[in-house]
């Protein structure tokens, strides 16, 4: 592992593989997903101070090779440090010159010189000189360049900054896998490199495959940077796959060519009859933006491009928070056929279902054919195998579901297009099902086959006076479970938890905690990821779980906040919210 410095990374909210995280580097805090605008001191359009004040920017990126090659600039920054020179107290990341290497084929600095220079100027995040192999390059050449990249990565292991470690390998997934495993083992920040040309050529399906193979082969607690992905039209796909950071020089480069960024593509400013935006720039100037003096027009267009980029990040964060990222993707990816192909490829990534919460806050909307393979569908179909019932009804895209569990998420919040139609009268069949049978089948679905047998014949089931839905389950006078109104999942109290514990053998349904956490859990405090010793890998985020010690003694119940893979890899953040 690279040299030690203050580093913290924890998940606050999640949906699919997307996550809203708190990232802290040497005391400087940042919420991800986040955009890193690239600041070029040789062509200053928007100052770092303005970035902070106007856009709330907490992180910037600069090119250390450009600085190194400009003698006056280099001496000033070496004297003052990069934070003082840029008048920016947030996180500053620096690139190594890899982009120039890709564009021009050669640069006049060694990997060691670039690393040492970034240390001297005080970069919070720095890079080694990886080689961004072009898509579909001759494979032996791609392998040769990858070996050089990995050797240079080893030279950066003890750098005095958080290393932004590039993962290369062109479009060869086996090379990407090899690189991801080595880089992921050594570095906390992994960068998906060599993807600029894919973006420029709208090869979103290839982009999805590359990010996916990298995410599958690095620890899930690594920060992931999509290198050079500065256009907002690709943000949602990349974030859904678990990317955390994006750098953007596009806002300035496009402005210099009078190109106007939107969330769904790019327009030439002089071709627009209307400005489809209400950012401060567009609201102030309207079409008069076209008539501004050239330098001012470039600057104002760069500001607009940044507003659009930051707005897209915030919209995606809100979608994560509300658990409707799939719906957001469905809208965004219909802006271009290649984006829709990327979305289709995304639904083929079965590993995403392991990370996605089992129940969500928002409704499930069928938007098109790609919805048939959503993560919720994958998880539902696995759990339906747990439930035997003769009372089944067809619910696309899940197939035949037991009528007893119709009130459970996602069936209770399901919205479909009419043309995804049902056979005539098929779903109009009315089944006479007792409340106790509903609870038993929900138990099987939620906890496993046979869980429903734990519900005795003499239980008393009470409904809400207001909604008329099942809310409480009593055995004699003792409350043994409640039913959550939002998703109809069963919340076991200790009497029912003890039966589940006895019925299902270790490690089924369990989260095993370290002895040091036991006193806090018994007081009802949450379980943090670093105190989890073992976890049932078949659990999903937001499942109800049994919290036990290493001797399998039942301590409490709670709601799993993270997926098992995240619980294992992360050493910060809440793993289980204890009841």
Coordinates of C-alpha atoms in Angstrom, one line a residue:
X1 CA 0.0 0.0 0.0
X2 CA 1.2 3.5 -0.8
X3 CA 2.7 5.7 1.9
X4 CA 0.4 6.8 4.7
X5 CA -1.5 10.1 4.9
X6 CA -4.9 11.0 6.4
X7 CA -7.5 9.4 4.2
X8 CA -11.2 8.5 4.9
X9 CA -13.8 7.2 2.5
X10 CA -17.3 6.1 3.5
X11 CA -20.7 5.5 1.8
X12 CA -23.6 7.8 2.9
X13 CA -26.2 6.8 0.3
X14 CA -26.4 4.3 -2.5
X15 CA -28.4 3.0 -5.5
X16 CA -27.3 0.3 -8.1
X17 CA -23.5 0.6 -7.8
X18 CA -23.7 4.4 -7.4
X19 CA -22.8 5.9 -4.1
X20 CA -22.8 9.2 -2.4
X21 CA -19.6 9.2 -0.3
X22 CA -17.6 11.3 2.1
X23 CA -14.0 11.6 1.0
X24 CA -11.5 13.2 3.3
X25 CA -7.8 13.8 2.4
X26 CA -5.5 15.4 4.9
X27 CA -8.4 17.1 6.7
X28 CA -10.1 18.4 3.5
X29 CA -13.5 17.0 2.9
X30 CA -15.3 16.3 -0.4
X31 CA -18.7 14.7 -1.2
X32 CA -18.6 12.4 -4.2
X33 CA -19.6 11.9 -7.0
X34 CA -17.8 15.1 -7.8
X35 CA -16.5 17.1 -10.7
X36 CA -12.9 18.3 -10.8
X37 CA -12.7 21.3 -13.2
X38 CA -9.2 21.4 -14.9
X39 CA -7.5 24.7 -14.3
X40 CA -4.8 25.7 -16.8
X41 CA -2.8 28.6 -15.4
X42 CA -1.5 29.3 -18.9
X43 CA -5.1 29.9 -20.1
X44 CA -7.0 31.1 -17.1
X45 CA -10.7 31.4 -18.0
X46 CA -12.3 31.0 -14.6
X47 CA -10.2 31.5 -11.5
X48 CA -10.0 28.9 -8.7
X49 CA -11.5 31.6 -6.4
X50 CA -14.5 31.9 -8.7
X51 CA -14.8 28.2 -9.0
X52 CA -15.1 28.0 -5.2
X53 CA -17.4 31.0 -4.8
X54 CA -19.7 30.5 -7.8
X55 CA -19.8 26.8 -8.2
X56 CA -19.1 25.5 -4.7
X57 CA -16.1 23.7 -6.1
X58 CA -14.2 21.7 -3.4
X59 CA -11.6 20.1 -5.8
X60 CA -9.7 21.2 -8.8
X61 CA -7.3 19.6 -11.2
X62 CA -4.2 21.0 -12.9
X63 CA -1.6 19.5 -15.2
X64 CA 1.8 19.2 -13.4
X65 CA 3.6 18.6 -16.7
X66 CA 2.4 21.9 -18.1
X67 CA 3.6 23.7 -14.9
X68 CA 6.9 21.8 -15.0
X69 CA 7.7 22.9 -18.5
X70 CA 6.9 26.6 -17.9
X71 CA 10.0 28.0 -16.0
X72 CA 8.3 31.1 -14.6
X73 CA 5.2 29.2 -13.5
X74 CA 7.3 26.4 -12.1
X75 CA 9.5 28.7 -10.0
X76 CA 6.5 30.6 -8.6
X77 CA 4.6 27.4 -7.6
X78 CA 7.7 25.8 -6.2
X79 CA 8.2 28.9 -4.0
X80 CA 4.6 29.3 -2.9
X81 CA 3.1 25.8 -3.2
X82 CA 0.2 25.0 -5.5
X83 CA -2.5 25.9 -3.0
X84 CA -1.2 29.4 -2.3
X85 CA -0.4 30.0 -6.0
X86 CA -4.0 29.1 -7.0
X87 CA -5.5 30.8 -4.0
X88 CA -7.5 27.6 -3.3
X89 CA -7.7 25.8 0.0
X90 CA -9.7 22.8 -1.2
X91 CA -8.3 19.6 -2.7
X92 CA -5.9 20.0 -5.6
X93 CA -5.2 17.0 -7.9
X94 CA -2.5 17.1 -10.5
X95 CA -2.1 15.1 -13.7
X96 CA 1.2 13.8 -14.9
X97 CA 1.3 14.6 -18.6
X98 CA -0.3 11.4 -19.8
X99 CA -2.7 13.3 -22.0
X100 CA 0.2 15.1 -23.7
X101 CA 1.9 11.7 -24.1
X102 CA -1.3 10.4 -25.8
X103 CA -1.6 13.4 -28.1
X104 CA 2.0 13.9 -29.1
X105 CA 3.6 10.5 -28.5
X106 CA 6.4 11.8 -26.2
X107 CA 7.2 14.2 -23.3
X108 CA 10.5 15.5 -22.0
X109 CA 10.2 14.3 -18.3
X110 CA 10.6 11.0 -16.6
X111 CA 8.1 9.3 -14.3
X112 CA 10.3 9.9 -11.3
X113 CA 10.7 13.6 -12.1
X114 CA 6.9 14.0 -12.4
X115 CA 6.2 12.3 -9.1
X116 CA 8.9 14.3 -7.2
X117 CA 7.7 17.6 -8.7
X118 CA 4.1 16.9 -7.6
X119 CA 5.4 16.2 -4.1
X120 CA 7.3 19.4 -4.0
X121 CA 4.4 21.6 -5.0
X122 CA 2.1 20.0 -2.5
X123 CA -0.5 18.2 -4.6
X124 CA -3.1 16.4 -2.5
X125 CA -3.7 14.0 -5.3
X126 CA -1.0 13.2 -7.9
X127 CA -0.4 10.8 -10.8
X128 CA 2.3 8.7 -12.2
X129 CA 3.1 8.8 -15.9
X130 CA 0.8 6.1 -17.2
X131 CA 0.5 5.4 -20.9
X132 CA -3.0 5.8 -22.2
X133 CA -3.1 3.2 -25.0
X134 CA -5.6 4.0 -27.7
X135 CA -8.8 1.9 -28.2
X136 CA -8.3 -1.2 -30.4
X137 CA -4.5 -0.8 -30.4
X138 CA -2.4 -3.8 -31.6
X139 CA -2.7 -6.1 -28.5
X140 CA 1.0 -6.8 -28.1
X141 CA 1.6 -3.1 -28.2
X142 CA -1.1 -2.5 -25.6
X143 CA 0.4 -5.2 -23.4
X144 CA 3.9 -3.7 -23.7
X145 CA 2.6 -0.2 -22.7
X146 CA 0.6 -1.7 -19.9
X147 CA 3.7 -3.3 -18.4
X148 CA 5.5 0.0 -18.5
X149 CA 2.5 1.7 -16.8
X150 CA 2.5 -1.0 -14.0
X151 CA 6.2 -0.5 -13.5
X152 CA 5.7 3.2 -13.2
X153 CA 2.9 2.6 -10.7
X154 CA 5.3 0.7 -8.5
X155 CA 7.7 3.7 -8.5
X156 CA 4.8 5.8 -7.1
X157 CA 3.9 3.4 -4.2
X158 CA 5.6 5.6 -1.6
X159 CA 4.6 9.0 -3.0
X160 CA 3.7 11.7 -0.5
X161 CA 0.2 12.3 -2.0
X162 CA -2.9 10.2 -2.7
X163 CA -1.9 8.5 -6.0
X164 CA -4.4 8.7 -8.8
X165 CA -3.4 5.3 -10.2
X166 CA -4.2 4.9 -13.9
X167 CA -5.6 1.5 -15.0
X168 CA -4.9 1.0 -18.7
X169 CA -5.2 -1.9 -21.2
X170 CA -7.0 -0.3 -24.2
X171 CA -10.2 -2.2 -25.1
X172 CA -8.8 -5.6 -24.1
X173 CA -10.8 -6.7 -21.0
X174 CA -8.2 -9.3 -20.0
X175 CA -5.5 -6.6 -19.8
X176 CA -7.9 -4.2 -17.9
X177 CA -8.6 -7.1 -15.4
X178 CA -4.9 -7.7 -14.9
X179 CA -4.1 -4.0 -14.4
X180 CA -7.1 -3.5 -12.1
X181 CA -6.0 -6.4 -9.8
X182 CA -2.5 -5.0 -9.4
X183 CA -3.5 -1.3 -9.1
X184 CA -6.4 -2.1 -6.8
X185 CA -4.1 -4.0 -4.5
X186 CA -1.7 -1.1 -4.1
X187 CA -3.7 2.1 -4.4
X188 CA -6.8 3.7 -2.8
X189 CA -7.6 5.9 -5.8
X190 CA -8.0 4.0 -9.1
X191 CA -8.4 5.8 -12.4
X192 CA -10.1 4.4 -15.5
X193 CA -7.6 5.6 -18.0
X194 CA -7.5 5.7 -21.8
X195 CA -11.2 6.4 -22.3
X196 CA -11.2 9.8 -23.9
X197 CA -11.3 8.5 -27.4
X198 CA -14.2 6.1 -26.5
X199 CA -16.1 9.2 -25.3
X200 CA -15.3 11.2 -28.4
X201 CA -16.5 8.3 -30.6
X202 CA -19.7 7.6 -28.5
X203 CA -18.5 4.1 -27.7
X204 CA -20.6 3.9 -24.5
X205 CA -21.0 0.1 -24.6
X206 CA -17.2 -0.3 -24.6
X207 CA -17.0 2.2 -21.8
X208 CA -19.5 0.3 -19.7
X209 CA -17.5 -3.0 -20.2
X210 CA -14.2 -1.4 -19.3
X211 CA -15.5 0.3 -16.1
X212 CA -17.3 -2.9 -15.2
X213 CA -14.3 -5.2 -15.5
X214 CA -12.3 -2.7 -13.4
X215 CA -14.9 -2.4 -10.7
X216 CA -15.2 -6.2 -10.4
X217 CA -11.5 -6.6 -9.9
X218 CA -10.6 -3.8 -7.4
X219 CA -11.7 -3.7 -3.8
X220 CA -15.1 -1.9 -3.6
X221 CA -13.7 0.7 -1.1
X222 CA -11.4 2.2 -3.8
X223 CA -12.2 5.7 -5.0
X224 CA -12.8 5.5 -8.8
X225 CA -11.9 8.4 -11.2
X226 CA -13.1 8.3 -14.8
X227 CA -10.1 10.0 -16.4
X228 CA -10.9 12.6 -19.0
X229 CA -14.7 12.0 -18.9
X230 CA -15.7 15.6 -18.7
X231 CA -19.0 15.6 -20.7
X232 CA -22.2 15.3 -18.6
X233 CA -23.9 13.0 -21.0
X234 CA -21.8 10.1 -19.8
X235 CA -22.0 10.9 -16.0
X236 CA -25.1 8.9 -15.2
X237 CA -23.9 5.7 -16.8
X238 CA -20.5 6.0 -15.1
X239 CA -21.8 6.8 -11.7
X240 CA -24.3 3.9 -11.9
X241 CA -21.3 1.7 -12.3
X242 CA -19.6 3.2 -9.2
X243 CA -17.4 6.0 -10.5
X244 CA -16.8 8.8 -8.0
X245 CA -14.6 11.5 -9.6
X246 CA -14.7 13.2 -13.1
X247 CA -12.2 15.7 -14.4
X248 CA -13.4 18.3 -16.9
X249 CA -11.2 20.3 -19.3
X250 CA -14.2 20.0 -21.7
X251 CA -15.9 23.0 -20.2
X252 CA -13.0 25.3 -21.4
X253 CA -12.0 23.4 -24.5
X254 CA -15.5 23.4 -25.9
X255 CA -16.0 27.0 -25.0
X256 CA -12.9 27.9 -27.0
X257 CA -14.6 26.4 -30.0
X258 CA -17.9 28.1 -29.2
X259 CA -19.5 24.8 -28.3
X260 CA -22.5 24.8 -25.9
X261 CA -22.7 21.8 -23.6
X262 CA -26.1 20.3 -22.6
X263 CA -26.8 17.2 -20.5
X264 CA -27.6 15.2 -23.7
X265 CA -24.9 16.5 -26.1
X266 CA -23.2 19.5 -27.5
X267 CA -24.4 22.3 -29.8
X268 CA -22.6 24.9 -31.8
X269 CA -23.5 28.3 -30.3
X270 CA -24.1 30.0 -33.6
X271 CA -26.6 27.3 -34.6
X272 CA -28.9 27.8 -31.6
X273 CA -32.2 29.7 -32.1
X274 CA -33.0 29.3 -28.4
X275 CA -30.9 28.6 -25.3
X276 CA -32.3 25.5 -23.6
X277 CA -30.9 26.5 -20.2
X278 CA -31.7 28.8 -17.3
X279 CA -28.3 29.0 -15.7
X280 CA -27.1 32.5 -14.7
X281 CA -25.2 32.9 -18.0
X282 CA -28.1 32.0 -20.2
X283 CA -30.6 34.0 -18.1
X284 CA -28.4 37.1 -18.2
X285 CA -27.5 37.1 -21.9
X286 CA -29.9 35.0 -23.8
X287 CA -29.0 34.9 -27.5
X288 CA -26.9 38.0 -27.0
X289 CA -24.3 35.5 -25.8
X290 CA -23.5 35.0 -29.5
X291 CA -22.7 38.7 -29.9
X292 CA -20.2 39.2 -27.0
X293 CA -16.6 40.0 -27.8
X294 CA -14.7 36.8 -28.5
X295 CA -12.8 36.6 -25.2
X296 CA -15.8 37.4 -23.1
X297 CA -17.9 35.0 -25.1
X298 CA -15.5 32.1 -24.5
X299 CA -15.4 32.9 -20.7
X300 CA -19.2 33.1 -20.4
X301 CA -19.6 30.0 -22.4
X302 CA -17.1 28.2 -20.2
X303 CA -19.2 29.3 -17.2
X304 CA -22.4 27.9 -18.8
X305 CA -20.6 24.6 -19.5
X306 CA -19.6 24.3 -15.9
X307 CA -23.1 25.1 -14.6
X308 CA -24.5 22.4 -16.8
X309 CA -21.9 19.9 -15.6
X310 CA -22.4 20.6 -11.9
X311 CA -26.1 20.5 -12.3
X312 CA -26.0 17.1 -13.9
X313 CA -23.9 15.8 -11.0
X314 CA -26.4 17.2 -8.5
X315 CA -29.4 15.6 -10.4
X316 CA -27.7 12.2 -10.3
X317 CA -27.0 12.6 -6.6
X318 CA -30.7 13.4 -6.0
X319 CA -31.6 10.3 -8.0
X320 CA -29.3 8.2 -5.8
X321 CA -30.9 9.7 -2.7
X322 CA -34.4 8.9 -3.9
X323 CA -33.5 5.5 -5.3
X324 CA -34.7 6.2 -8.8
X325 CA -31.4 6.2 -10.6
X326 CA -32.7 3.5 -13.0
X327 CA -35.5 5.8 -14.0
X328 CA -33.0 8.7 -14.4
X329 CA -30.8 6.5 -16.6
X330 CA -33.8 5.5 -18.7
X331 CA -34.5 9.2 -19.5
X332 CA -30.9 10.3 -20.0
X333 CA -29.8 7.3 -22.2
X334 CA -32.7 7.9 -24.7
X335 CA -30.9 11.1 -25.8
X336 CA -28.7 9.1 -28.2
X337 CA -28.8 5.6 -29.7
X338 CA -25.3 4.8 -28.5
X339 CA -26.1 5.9 -24.9
X340 CA -29.1 3.5 -25.1
X341 CA -26.8 0.7 -26.2
X342 CA -24.6 1.6 -23.2
X343 CA -27.6 1.3 -20.9
X344 CA -28.5 -2.1 -22.4
X345 CA -24.9 -3.2 -21.7
X346 CA -25.2 -1.9 -18.2
X347 CA -28.3 -4.2 -17.6
X348 CA -26.1 -7.2 -18.6
X349 CA -23.8 -6.6 -15.6
X350 CA -25.2 -9.1 -13.2
X351 CA -22.6 -8.2 -10.4
X352 CA -24.6 -4.9 -9.9
X353 CA -27.4 -6.8 -8.3
X354 CA -25.1 -7.8 -5.4
X355 CA -24.7 -4.1 -4.5
X356 CA -28.2 -2.8 -5.1
X357 CA -30.5 -2.4 -2.2
X358 CA -33.3 -5.1 -2.0
X359 CA -35.9 -2.5 -1.2
X360 CA -36.1 1.1 -2.3
X361 CA -37.9 4.4 -1.5
X362 CA -39.3 5.0 -5.0
X363 CA -41.6 3.2 -7.3
X364 CA -40.4 0.7 -9.9
X365 CA -41.2 2.0 -13.4
X366 CA -41.0 -0.1 -16.6
X367 CA -39.6 2.3 -19.2
X368 CA -38.7 -0.1 -22.0
X369 CA -37.1 -3.5 -22.8
X370 CA -34.0 -2.8 -20.8
X371 CA -36.1 -2.8 -17.6
X372 CA -36.5 -6.5 -17.9
X373 CA -32.9 -7.0 -16.7
X374 CA -32.7 -4.3 -13.9
X375 CA -31.0 -5.2 -10.7
X376 CA -34.3 -5.4 -8.8
X377 CA -35.5 -8.0 -11.3
X378 CA -32.4 -10.1 -10.9
X379 CA -32.8 -10.1 -7.1
X380 CA -36.5 -10.7 -7.1
X381 CA -36.3 -13.7 -9.4
X382 CA -33.7 -15.3 -7.0
X383 CA -36.0 -14.7 -4.0
X384 CA -39.1 -15.9 -5.8
X385 CA -37.6 -19.4 -5.8
X386 CA -37.9 -19.4 -2.0
X387 CA -41.7 -19.1 -2.1
X388 CA -44.1 -21.9 -3.0
X389 CA -47.7 -20.8 -3.8
X390 CA -50.5 -22.0 -6.0
X391 CA -51.9 -18.5 -6.1
X392 CA -49.8 -16.9 -8.8
X393 CA -50.3 -13.9 -11.1
X394 CA -48.2 -12.7 -14.0
X395 CA -46.4 -9.4 -13.3
X396 CA -44.0 -8.3 -16.1
X397 CA -41.0 -8.3 -16.0
X398 CA -40.8 -10.5 -12.9
X399 CA -42.8 -13.5 -14.2
X400 CA -45.4 -15.3 -12.1
X401 CA -45.4 -14.0 -8.5
X402 CA -47.3 -15.4 -5.5
X403 CA -50.4 -13.3 -4.9
X404 CA -49.6 -13.4 -1.2
X405 CA -46.6 -11.1 -1.6
X406 CA -48.2 -8.6 -3.9
X407 CA -47.9 -5.9 -1.2
X408 CA -44.1 -6.3 -1.0
X409 CA -41.6 -4.0 -2.8
X410 CA -41.3 -3.8 -5.8
X411 CA -44.7 -5.2 -6.6
X412 CA -46.5 -2.7 -4.3
X413 CA -45.0 0.2 -6.2
X414 CA -45.0 -1.1 -9.7
X415 CA -45.9 1.1 -12.6
X416 CA -46.0 -0.3 -16.1
X417 CA -46.7 0.9 -19.7
X418 CA -50.1 -0.4 -20.8
X419 CA -48.6 -2.0 -23.9
X420 CA -46.4 -4.2 -21.7
X421 CA -49.8 -5.7 -21.4
X422 CA -51.2 -8.5 -19.5
X423 CA -53.3 -11.3 -20.9
X424 CA -57.0 -10.3 -20.8
X425 CA -58.4 -10.6 -17.2
X426 CA -55.2 -12.4 -16.1
X427 CA -54.5 -10.0 -13.2
X428 CA -58.1 -9.6 -12.3
X429 CA -58.2 -13.0 -10.6
X430 CA -59.2 -12.4 -7.0
X431 CA -57.6 -14.8 -4.5
X432 CA -59.0 -15.2 -1.1
X433 CA -55.9 -15.2 1.0
X434 CA -55.8 -14.9 4.8
X435 CA -53.5 -12.4 6.5
X436 CA -51.5 -15.2 8.1
X437 CA -50.8 -16.8 4.7
X438 CA -49.6 -13.4 3.4
X439 CA -47.2 -13.1 6.4
X440 CA -45.9 -16.6 6.0
X441 CA -45.1 -16.2 2.3
X442 CA -43.5 -12.8 2.9
X443 CA -41.3 -14.4 5.6
X444 CA -40.2 -17.1 3.0
X445 CA -39.5 -14.4 0.4
X446 CA -37.6 -12.2 2.8
X447 CA -35.7 -14.6 5.0
X448 CA -35.7 -18.0 3.2
X449 CA -37.7 -21.1 2.6
X450 CA -39.3 -22.3 5.8
X451 CA -39.3 -19.0 7.6
X452 CA -43.1 -18.8 7.2
X453 CA -43.4 -21.9 9.4
X454 CA -42.3 -19.8 12.3
X455 CA -45.6 -17.9 12.3
X456 CA -47.9 -19.9 14.6
X457 CA -51.6 -20.5 13.8
X458 CA -52.6 -18.5 16.9
X459 CA -50.9 -15.2 16.0
X460 CA -53.0 -12.1 15.9
X461 CA -52.5 -9.7 13.0
X462 CA -53.4 -6.1 13.4
X463 CA -54.0 -3.7 10.5
X464 CA -53.6 0.1 10.4
X465 CA -56.8 2.0 11.0
X466 CA -55.8 4.6 8.5
X467 CA -54.4 2.6 5.6
X468 CA -56.0 -0.8 6.4
X469 CA -52.7 -2.5 5.7
X470 CA -51.1 -5.1 7.9
X471 CA -48.8 -3.4 10.5
X472 CA -48.3 -5.6 13.6
X473 CA -48.0 -9.3 14.4
X474 CA -48.7 -10.5 18.0
X475 CA -48.2 -13.9 19.5
X476 CA -50.7 -14.0 22.4
X477 CA -50.0 -10.5 23.9
X478 CA -46.4 -10.2 22.7
X479 CA -45.5 -8.1 19.7
X480 CA -43.2 -10.3 17.6
X481 CA -42.9 -8.3 14.4
X482 CA -44.1 -5.1 12.7
X483 CA -44.6 -4.6 8.9
X484 CA -43.0 -1.6 7.4
X485 CA -45.6 0.5 5.6
X486 CA -43.3 1.6 2.7
X487 CA -42.3 -1.8 1.4
X488 CA -44.3 -4.4 3.5
X489 CA -41.1 -6.0 4.7
X490 CA -41.3 -7.7 8.1
X491 CA -39.3 -6.2 10.9
X492 CA -38.7 -9.0 13.5
X493 CA -38.7 -8.2 17.2
X494 CA -36.4 -10.3 19.4
X495 CA -39.0 -13.2 19.9
X496 CA -39.2 -13.8 16.2
X497 CA -35.5 -13.1 15.7
X498 CA -34.7 -15.9 18.1
X499 CA -36.8 -18.3 16.1
X500 CA -35.1 -17.2 12.9
X501 CA -31.7 -17.6 14.6
X502 CA -32.7 -21.2 15.6
X503 CA -34.2 -22.1 12.3
X504 CA -31.4 -20.9 10.0
X505 CA -27.9 -22.1 10.6
X506 CA -24.8 -20.0 10.8
X507 CA -23.9 -17.8 8.9
X508 CA -27.4 -17.5 7.3
X509 CA -29.0 -14.0 7.9
X510 CA -26.1 -13.1 10.2
X511 CA -23.8 -10.2 10.7
X512 CA -21.0 -11.3 13.0
X513 CA -19.4 -8.5 15.0
X514 CA -16.1 -8.0 16.9
X515 CA -16.2 -8.3 20.7
X516 CA -15.3 -4.6 21.1
X517 CA -18.6 -3.6 19.4
X518 CA -20.9 -5.8 21.6
X519 CA -21.5 -3.3 24.5
X520 CA -22.4 -0.6 22.0
X521 CA -24.8 -2.9 20.0
X522 CA -26.5 -4.0 23.2
X523 CA -27.2 -0.3 23.9
X524 CA -28.9 0.0 20.5
X525 CA -26.0 1.8 18.7
X526 CA -25.2 1.1 15.0
X527 CA -22.7 -1.5 13.8
X528 CA -19.8 0.1 11.9
X529 CA -18.2 -1.7 9.0
X530 CA -14.8 -2.1 10.7
X531 CA -16.3 -4.1 13.5
X532 CA -17.9 -6.7 11.2
X533 CA -16.0 -10.1 11.3
X534 CA -18.3 -12.0 8.9
X535 CA -21.5 -11.6 7.0
X536 CA -23.9 -13.8 5.0
X537 CA -22.9 -13.0 1.4
X538 CA -26.5 -13.7 0.1
X539 CA -27.8 -10.7 2.1
X540 CA -28.6 -7.4 0.3
X541 CA -28.5 -3.8 1.5
X542 CA -31.6 -3.0 3.5
X543 CA -32.3 -6.6 4.5
X544 CA -33.3 -7.2 8.1
X545 CA -30.4 -9.1 9.7
X546 CA -29.4 -11.0 12.9
X547 CA -26.5 -9.5 14.8
X548 CA -24.4 -12.1 16.5
X549 CA -21.1 -12.5 18.3
X550 CA -18.3 -14.9 17.2
X551 CA -20.0 -17.7 19.2
X552 CA -23.3 -17.1 17.3
X553 CA -25.0 -15.6 20.3
X554 CA -27.9 -13.5 19.1
X555 CA -27.4 -9.9 20.3
X556 CA -29.8 -7.7 18.3
X557 CA -31.6 -7.2 15.0
X558 CA -31.1 -4.4 12.5
X559 CA -31.2 -3.1 9.0
X560 CA -28.2 -3.8 6.7
X561 CA -27.1 -0.4 5.2
X562 CA -24.4 -1.7 2.9
X563 CA -24.1 -4.7 0.7
X564 CA -22.0 -7.6 2.0
X565 CA -19.1 -6.8 -0.4
X566 CA -19.1 -3.2 0.8
X567 CA -19.2 -4.3 4.5
X568 CA -16.2 -6.5 4.0
X569 CA -14.1 -4.0 2.1
X570 CA -14.9 -0.7 3.9
X571 CA -13.4 0.2 7.2
X572 CA -15.6 3.2 7.8
X573 CA -19.3 4.0 7.8
X574 CA -22.4 2.3 9.2
X575 CA -22.9 -1.3 8.2
X576 CA -26.1 -2.1 10.2
X577 CA -28.6 0.3 11.8
X578 CA -29.5 -1.5 15.1
X579 CA -33.1 -1.7 16.3

